[in-house]
CSV table of C-alpha atoms in Angstrom, one decimal:
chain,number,residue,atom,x,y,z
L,1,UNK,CA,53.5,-1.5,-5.6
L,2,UNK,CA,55.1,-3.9,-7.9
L,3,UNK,CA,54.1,-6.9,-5.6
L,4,UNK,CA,50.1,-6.2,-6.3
L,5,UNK,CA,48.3,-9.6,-7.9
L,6,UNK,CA,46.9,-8.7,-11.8
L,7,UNK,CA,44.0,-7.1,-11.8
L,8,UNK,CA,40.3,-10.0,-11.9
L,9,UNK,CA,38.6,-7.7,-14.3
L,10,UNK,CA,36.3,-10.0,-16.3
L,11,UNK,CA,35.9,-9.2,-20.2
L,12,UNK,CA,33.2,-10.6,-22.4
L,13,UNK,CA,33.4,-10.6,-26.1
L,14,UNK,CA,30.4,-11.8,-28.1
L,15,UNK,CA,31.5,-14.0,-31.1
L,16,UNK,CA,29.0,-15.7,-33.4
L,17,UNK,CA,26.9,-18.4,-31.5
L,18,UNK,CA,29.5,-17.6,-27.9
L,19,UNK,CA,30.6,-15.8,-25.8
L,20,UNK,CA,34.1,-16.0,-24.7
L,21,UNK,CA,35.1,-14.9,-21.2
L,22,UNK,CA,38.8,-13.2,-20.6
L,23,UNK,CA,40.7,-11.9,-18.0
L,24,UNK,CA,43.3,-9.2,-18.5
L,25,UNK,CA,46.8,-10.3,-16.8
L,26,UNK,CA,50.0,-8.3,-16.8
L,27,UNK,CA,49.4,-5.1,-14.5
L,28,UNK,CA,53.7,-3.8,-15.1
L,29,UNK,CA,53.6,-5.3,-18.6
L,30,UNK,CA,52.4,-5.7,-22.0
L,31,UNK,CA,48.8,-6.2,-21.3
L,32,UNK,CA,47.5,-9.7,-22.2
L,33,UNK,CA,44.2,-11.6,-22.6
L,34,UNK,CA,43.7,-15.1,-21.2
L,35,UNK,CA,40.4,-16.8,-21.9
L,36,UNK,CA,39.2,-18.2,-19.0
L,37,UNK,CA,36.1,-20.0,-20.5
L,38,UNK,CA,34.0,-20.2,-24.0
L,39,UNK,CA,30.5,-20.7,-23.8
L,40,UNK,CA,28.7,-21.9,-27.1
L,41,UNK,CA,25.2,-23.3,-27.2
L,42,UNK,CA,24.2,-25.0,-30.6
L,43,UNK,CA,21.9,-22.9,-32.5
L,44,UNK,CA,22.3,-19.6,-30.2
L,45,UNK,CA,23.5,-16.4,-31.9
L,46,UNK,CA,24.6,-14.2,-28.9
L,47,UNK,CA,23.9,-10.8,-29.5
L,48,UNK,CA,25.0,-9.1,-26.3
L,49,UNK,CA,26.8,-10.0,-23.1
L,50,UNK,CA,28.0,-8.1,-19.7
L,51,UNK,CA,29.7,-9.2,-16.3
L,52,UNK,CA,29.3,-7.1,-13.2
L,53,UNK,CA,30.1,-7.5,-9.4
L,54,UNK,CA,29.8,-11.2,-9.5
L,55,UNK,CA,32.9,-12.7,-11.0
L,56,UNK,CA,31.5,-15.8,-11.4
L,57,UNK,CA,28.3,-14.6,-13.5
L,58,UNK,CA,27.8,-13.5,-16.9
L,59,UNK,CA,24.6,-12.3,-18.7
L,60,UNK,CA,24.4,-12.9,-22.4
L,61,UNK,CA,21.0,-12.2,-24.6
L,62,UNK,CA,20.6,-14.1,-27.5
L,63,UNK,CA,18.6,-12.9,-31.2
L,64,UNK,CA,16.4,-15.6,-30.4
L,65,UNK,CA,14.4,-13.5,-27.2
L,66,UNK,CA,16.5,-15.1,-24.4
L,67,UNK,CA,18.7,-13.6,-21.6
L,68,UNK,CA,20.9,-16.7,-20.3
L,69,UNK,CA,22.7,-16.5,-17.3
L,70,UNK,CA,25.7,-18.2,-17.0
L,71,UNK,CA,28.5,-19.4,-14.9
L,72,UNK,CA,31.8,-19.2,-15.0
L,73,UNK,CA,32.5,-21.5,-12.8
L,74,UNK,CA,30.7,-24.4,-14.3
L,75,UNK,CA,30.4,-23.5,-17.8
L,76,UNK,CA,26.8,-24.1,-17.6
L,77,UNK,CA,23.7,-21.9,-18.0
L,78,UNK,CA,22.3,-21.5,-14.7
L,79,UNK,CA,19.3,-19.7,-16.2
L,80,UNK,CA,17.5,-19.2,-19.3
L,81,UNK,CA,15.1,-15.9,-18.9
L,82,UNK,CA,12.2,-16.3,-21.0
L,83,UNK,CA,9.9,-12.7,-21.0
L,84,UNK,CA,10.4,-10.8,-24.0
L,85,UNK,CA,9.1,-11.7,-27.5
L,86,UNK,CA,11.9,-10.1,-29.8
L,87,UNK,CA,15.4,-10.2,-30.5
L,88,UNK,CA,17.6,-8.5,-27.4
L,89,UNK,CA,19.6,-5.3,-28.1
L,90,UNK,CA,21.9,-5.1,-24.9
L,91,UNK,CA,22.3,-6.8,-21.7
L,92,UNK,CA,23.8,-5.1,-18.5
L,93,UNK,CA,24.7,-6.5,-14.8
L,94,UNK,CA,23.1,-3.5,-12.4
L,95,UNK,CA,24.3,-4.6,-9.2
L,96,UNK,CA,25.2,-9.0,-7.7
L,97,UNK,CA,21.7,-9.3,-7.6
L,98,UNK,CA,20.4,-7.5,-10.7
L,99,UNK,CA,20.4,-7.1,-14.5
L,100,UNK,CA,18.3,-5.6,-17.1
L,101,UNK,CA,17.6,-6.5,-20.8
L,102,UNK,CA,16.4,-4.4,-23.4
L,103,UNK,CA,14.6,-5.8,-26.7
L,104,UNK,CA,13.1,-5.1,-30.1
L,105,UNK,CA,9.7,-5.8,-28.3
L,106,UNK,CA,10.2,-2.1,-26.8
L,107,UNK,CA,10.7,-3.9,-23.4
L,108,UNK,CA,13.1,-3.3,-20.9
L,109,UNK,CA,13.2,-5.9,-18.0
L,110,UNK,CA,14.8,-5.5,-14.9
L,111,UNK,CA,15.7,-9.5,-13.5
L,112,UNK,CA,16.8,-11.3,-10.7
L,113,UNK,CA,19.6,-13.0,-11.6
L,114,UNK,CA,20.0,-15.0,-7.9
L,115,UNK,CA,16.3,-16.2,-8.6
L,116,UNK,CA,16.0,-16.7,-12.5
L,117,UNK,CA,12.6,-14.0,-12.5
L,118,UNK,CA,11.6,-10.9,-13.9
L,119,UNK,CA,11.2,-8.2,-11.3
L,120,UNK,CA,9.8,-5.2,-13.7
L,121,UNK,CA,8.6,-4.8,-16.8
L,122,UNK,CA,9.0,-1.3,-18.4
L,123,UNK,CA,7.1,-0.9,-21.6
L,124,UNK,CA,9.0,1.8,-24.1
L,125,UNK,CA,7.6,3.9,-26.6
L,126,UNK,CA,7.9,6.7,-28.8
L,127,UNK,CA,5.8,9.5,-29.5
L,128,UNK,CA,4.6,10.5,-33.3
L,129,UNK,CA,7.0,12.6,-34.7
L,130,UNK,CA,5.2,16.4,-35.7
L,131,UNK,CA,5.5,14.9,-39.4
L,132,UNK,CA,3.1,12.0,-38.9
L,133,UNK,CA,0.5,14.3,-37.7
């Protein structure tokens, strides 16, 4: 029991223009945060971020339309995903392979994250509220 390693758990926290990755250390005592890597890209105002399965992958969207995919790893963005034409509201990994994005265009993509491509597109709206009629 006392011998098990600290748990990998990947954390992301969105500051303004990055996104800083940490790991929480310290399973039988005061729990800690060690960053493991800060991604900043000049002139990109994060706005969301989540890790899933993958430890070495996070997905970040950015208030200027993007989803980025990036690696831990390398520090690098691996991709940049291109499809929706306003500002993204959240970001979550759905499985290794997957992630979806939602937007202020009313979009919510589903994307490959292995292949850099949008798989679906799901257009949201809403219907007139009884006081509009």
């Amino acid at each position: 029991f006392f011998n098990d390693p600290p748990p990998t758990e990947i954390y992301t926290e969105q500051i303004v223009g990055s996104v800083r990755c940490v790991q929480e250390t310290g399973v039988h005592g005061p729990r800690k945060l060690e960053c493991i890597q800060t991604y900043t890209i000049p002139k990109i105002h994060y706005t969301c971020a989540d890790t899933g399965e993958d430890p070495d992958l996070i997905i970040a969207g950015d208030s200027a339309k993007d989803v980025h995919v990036l690696s831990v790893k390398t520090g690098r963005t691996k991709y940049t995903l291109s499809r929706h034409s306003d500002k993204i509201l959240s970001v979550n990994m759905i499985s290794k392979e997957k992630a979806c994005s939602s937007s202020l265009d009313r979009s919510l993509r589903i994307w490959d994250v292995n292949r850099g491509v949008c798989d679906k597109t799901c257009l949201l709206y809403t219907s007139p509220s009884p006081r509009d009629s």
